[in-house]
Amino acid sequence: MSVLAKIRMDIEAYARAERCEPNAAFWLRMVLVTPGFQFVLSHRFQEALLAIPVLGRIVRRVVWWLTCLLFSAEIAMAATIQGGLYIPHPYGIVVGRAQIGRRVSIMQNVTIGTKSVFELATPEIGDDVVLGAGSVVLGQVRLGAGSAIGANAVVLSDVPPGAVAVGAPARAMSSRRPQDGVASGAGQATQAGQSSNG
């Protein structure tokens, strides 16, 4: 999938969350005054820089470093992320080496990565997954398509497709409704996390 195709899917995810059409005015607002989309767009720009021979990788690292400073958040250059990424509040997010599918929603303060610096295995996050605020996904785990991770959950093992996982360590409690979208799925994950924390 091309970088432009991913950006189109990204903007569609934000439009779905706000229940509006991705028209020119919406694009302008996203690019100019929406930090979450700006953070995602910066990652896409970094991907595009790889097409530039020799200097592309150097410039990409500079842009990555500036993005980390500006947003106090990080998406590792080794992360593979498909289109439709939705990040409403980018602050405190750390995404290490991971494979992330389409239409994934990541809330603030989420951590995705390995259990240690010596581990090579990485998380695999399926399509239409929602990661609630403060959730942690570590190690060689697979989050099935359509699953939701509750706020502050710590995922150390696989989560079945369509399941809602909460707790530390996280466990699957129920299934999401098929009609859950980006915005409603995020809300369900947050509510599940709050209920599991008392």
Tab-separated table of C-alpha atoms in Angstrom:
chain	number	residue	atom	x	y	z
A	1	MET	CA	0.000	0.000	0.000
A	2	SER	CA	1.361	3.418	-0.936
A	3	VAL	CA	1.955	6.167	1.605
A	4	LEU	CA	-0.766	8.323	-0.007
A	5	ALA	CA	-3.264	5.457	0.251
A	6	LYS	CA	-2.410	5.079	3.939
A	7	ILE	CA	-2.919	8.814	4.520
A	8	ARG	CA	-6.340	8.657	2.844
A	9	MET	CA	-7.300	5.786	5.147
A	10	ASP	CA	-5.960	7.740	8.139
A	11	ILE	CA	-8.108	10.783	7.331
A	12	GLU	CA	-11.145	8.523	6.837
A	13	ALA	CA	-10.591	7.099	10.340
A	14	TYR	CA	-10.643	10.601	11.835
A	15	ALA	CA	-13.741	11.483	9.817
A	16	ARG	CA	-15.520	8.345	11.087
A	17	ALA	CA	-14.632	9.225	14.663
A	18	GLU	CA	-16.063	12.728	14.233
A	19	ARG	CA	-18.995	11.471	12.146
A	20	CYS	CA	-18.381	13.870	9.289
A	21	GLU	CA	-17.299	13.881	5.664
A	22	PRO	CA	-13.571	14.087	4.854
A	23	ASN	CA	-13.979	17.186	2.685
A	24	ALA	CA	-11.350	19.854	1.964
A	25	ALA	CA	-12.176	21.858	5.104
A	26	PHE	CA	-11.822	18.709	7.225
A	27	TRP	CA	-8.446	17.914	5.649
A	28	LEU	CA	-7.268	21.460	6.343
A	29	ARG	CA	-8.316	21.282	9.997
A	30	MET	CA	-6.621	17.920	10.458
A	31	VAL	CA	-3.340	19.055	8.925
A	32	LEU	CA	-3.153	22.479	10.597
A	33	VAL	CA	-4.659	22.189	14.082
A	34	THR	CA	-5.156	18.522	15.039
A	35	PRO	CA	-2.144	17.173	16.989
A	36	GLY	CA	-3.192	13.530	16.715
A	37	PHE	CA	-3.394	13.623	12.947
A	38	GLN	CA	-0.203	15.693	12.725
A	39	PHE	CA	1.590	12.956	14.675
A	40	VAL	CA	0.265	10.275	12.311
A	41	LEU	CA	1.090	12.415	9.271
A	42	SER	CA	4.654	12.835	10.501
A	43	HIS	CA	5.042	9.056	10.600
A	44	ARG	CA	3.715	8.796	7.038
A	45	PHE	CA	6.128	11.511	5.935
A	46	GLN	CA	8.952	9.490	7.462
A	47	GLU	CA	7.825	6.465	5.444
A	48	ALA	CA	7.880	8.538	2.247
A	49	LEU	CA	11.426	9.715	2.954
A	50	LEU	CA	12.676	6.130	2.598
A	51	ALA	CA	12.141	6.429	-1.154
A	52	ILE	CA	14.906	9.035	-1.364
A	53	PRO	CA	18.265	7.405	-2.128
A	54	VAL	CA	21.124	7.785	0.379
A	55	LEU	CA	19.897	10.901	2.239
A	56	GLY	CA	16.370	9.598	2.853
A	57	ARG	CA	17.281	7.545	5.906
A	58	ILE	CA	19.304	10.375	7.444
A	59	VAL	CA	16.543	12.931	6.950
A	60	ARG	CA	14.007	10.445	8.273
A	61	ARG	CA	15.926	10.034	11.507
A	62	VAL	CA	16.032	13.822	11.970
A	63	VAL	CA	12.258	14.096	11.371
A	64	TRP	CA	11.653	11.170	13.744
A	65	TRP	CA	13.746	12.870	16.454
A	66	LEU	CA	11.930	16.202	16.033
A	67	THR	CA	8.564	14.419	16.173
A	68	CYS	CA	9.527	12.704	19.438
A	69	LEU	CA	10.476	16.064	20.958
A	70	LEU	CA	7.385	17.884	19.706
A	71	PHE	CA	4.770	15.342	20.798
A	72	SER	CA	6.521	13.571	23.690
A	73	ALA	CA	5.611	10.362	21.887
A	74	GLU	CA	7.400	7.877	19.665
A	75	ILE	CA	6.698	5.475	16.852
A	76	ALA	CA	9.815	3.428	16.175
A	77	MET	CA	11.196	3.553	12.660
A	78	ALA	CA	11.076	-0.255	12.653
A	79	ALA	CA	7.298	-0.302	13.248
A	80	THR	CA	5.080	-1.381	10.338
A	81	ILE	CA	1.698	0.370	10.362
A	82	GLN	CA	-1.048	-0.020	7.767
A	83	GLY	CA	-3.576	2.663	6.803
A	84	GLY	CA	-6.414	3.977	8.940
A	85	LEU	CA	-4.339	4.756	12.039
A	86	TYR	CA	-6.390	6.810	14.524
A	87	ILE	CA	-4.594	8.571	17.386
A	88	PRO	CA	-6.778	11.300	18.950
A	89	HIS	CA	-4.274	12.277	21.675
A	90	PRO	CA	-0.677	11.385	20.761
A	91	TYR	CA	1.010	12.273	24.041
A	92	GLY	CA	2.893	9.617	25.999
A	93	ILE	CA	2.562	6.958	23.295
A	94	VAL	CA	5.505	4.607	22.686
A	95	VAL	CA	5.257	2.194	19.771
A	96	GLY	CA	8.323	0.012	19.376
A	97	ARG	CA	9.050	-2.566	16.720
A	98	ALA	CA	5.608	-3.982	15.942
A	99	GLN	CA	3.271	-4.946	13.112
A	100	ILE	CA	0.025	-2.966	13.193
A	101	GLY	CA	-2.921	-3.622	10.887
A	102	ARG	CA	-5.553	-1.409	9.319
A	103	ARG	CA	-7.926	0.955	11.125
A	104	VAL	CA	-6.223	0.596	14.504
A	105	SER	CA	-7.053	3.124	17.239
A	106	ILE	CA	-4.401	4.042	19.821
A	107	MET	CA	-5.316	6.208	22.809
A	108	GLN	CA	-2.938	8.290	24.930
A	109	ASN	CA	-0.143	6.753	27.039
A	110	VAL	CA	-0.203	3.410	25.211
A	111	THR	CA	2.998	1.328	25.129
A	112	ILE	CA	3.637	-1.344	22.482
A	113	GLY	CA	6.918	-3.225	22.333
A	114	THR	CA	9.148	-6.046	23.506
A	115	LYS	CA	9.597	-7.328	27.056
A	116	SER	CA	13.339	-6.689	26.981
A	117	VAL	CA	16.060	-5.257	24.751
A	118	PHE	CA	17.218	-8.814	24.029
A	119	GLU	CA	13.849	-9.988	22.682
A	120	LEU	CA	13.412	-10.139	18.916
A	121	ALA	CA	9.754	-11.189	18.856
A	122	THR	CA	7.306	-8.302	18.433
A	123	PRO	CA	3.573	-7.717	18.909
A	124	GLU	CA	1.182	-8.242	16.001
A	125	ILE	CA	-1.931	-6.089	16.138
A	126	GLY	CA	-4.741	-7.046	13.781
A	127	ASP	CA	-7.173	-4.883	11.846
A	128	ASP	CA	-9.783	-2.757	13.671
A	129	VAL	CA	-8.151	-3.125	17.100
A	130	VAL	CA	-8.720	-0.469	19.794
A	131	LEU	CA	-6.053	0.134	22.450
A	132	GLY	CA	-7.494	1.979	25.462
A	133	ALA	CA	-5.677	4.756	27.321
A	134	GLY	CA	-2.631	3.596	29.269
A	135	SER	CA	-2.729	0.046	27.956
A	136	VAL	CA	0.499	-1.928	27.516
A	137	VAL	CA	1.171	-4.640	24.914
A	138	LEU	CA	4.466	-6.508	25.362
A	139	GLY	CA	6.246	-9.393	23.700
A	140	GLN	CA	5.279	-11.914	21.062
A	141	VAL	CA	1.529	-11.473	21.356
A	142	ARG	CA	-1.179	-11.286	18.737
A	143	LEU	CA	-4.242	-9.082	19.115
A	144	GLY	CA	-6.961	-10.552	16.939
A	145	ALA	CA	-8.914	-8.471	14.454
A	146	GLY	CA	-11.637	-6.361	16.048
A	147	SER	CA	-10.407	-6.834	19.610
A	148	ALA	CA	-10.348	-4.038	22.198
A	149	ILE	CA	-7.877	-3.555	25.050
A	150	GLY	CA	-9.218	-1.795	28.141
A	151	ALA	CA	-7.663	1.251	29.752
A	152	ASN	CA	-4.510	0.416	31.752
A	153	ALA	CA	-4.626	-3.261	30.738
A	154	VAL	CA	-1.316	-5.111	30.450
A	155	VAL	CA	-1.376	-7.608	27.572
A	156	LEU	CA	1.189	-10.411	27.812
A	157	SER	CA	-0.658	-13.122	25.868
A	158	ASP	CA	-2.775	-13.411	22.730
A	159	VAL	CA	-6.230	-11.827	22.584
A	160	PRO	CA	-8.826	-13.598	20.397
A	161	PRO	CA	-10.487	-11.751	17.513
A	162	GLY	CA	-13.409	-9.603	18.661
A	163	ALA	CA	-12.607	-9.959	22.378
A	164	VAL	CA	-12.421	-7.209	25.007
A	165	ALA	CA	-9.405	-7.716	27.279
A	166	VAL	CA	-8.985	-5.966	30.639
A	167	GLY	CA	-6.821	-6.201	33.734
A	168	ALA	CA	-3.154	-6.662	34.586
A	169	PRO	CA	-2.312	-9.139	33.257
A	170	ALA	CA	-5.152	-8.739	30.753
A	171	ARG	CA	-7.748	-11.430	30.187
A	172	ALA	CA	-10.520	-11.636	27.606
A	173	MET	CA	-13.932	-10.941	29.155
A	174	SER	CA	-16.425	-10.479	26.331
A	175	SER	CA	-16.810	-9.790	22.644
A	176	ARG	CA	-17.307	-6.483	20.900
A	177	ARG	CA	-20.483	-5.989	18.920
A	178	PRO	CA	-19.948	-6.292	15.138
A	179	GLN	CA	-21.213	-2.738	14.586
A	180	ASP	CA	-18.604	-1.180	16.889
A	181	GLY	CA	-16.512	1.358	14.982
A	182	VAL	CA	-13.459	3.423	15.807
A	183	ALA	CA	-15.141	5.839	18.197
A	184	SER	CA	-17.550	3.421	19.885
A	185	GLY	CA	-14.893	0.720	20.176
A	186	ALA	CA	-12.536	3.140	21.883
A	187	GLY	CA	-15.243	4.081	24.347
A	188	GLN	CA	-16.012	0.446	25.125
A	189	ALA	CA	-12.349	-0.314	25.761
A	190	THR	CA	-12.060	2.660	28.101
A	191	GLN	CA	-15.222	1.709	30.020
A	192	ALA	CA	-14.032	-1.880	30.331
A	193	GLY	CA	-10.718	-0.750	31.737
A	194	GLN	CA	-12.372	1.559	34.258
A	195	SER	CA	-14.696	-1.162	35.485
A	196	SER	CA	-11.814	-3.605	35.944
A	197	ASN	CA	-9.907	-1.027	37.977
A	198	GLY	CA	-12.726	-0.508	40.409
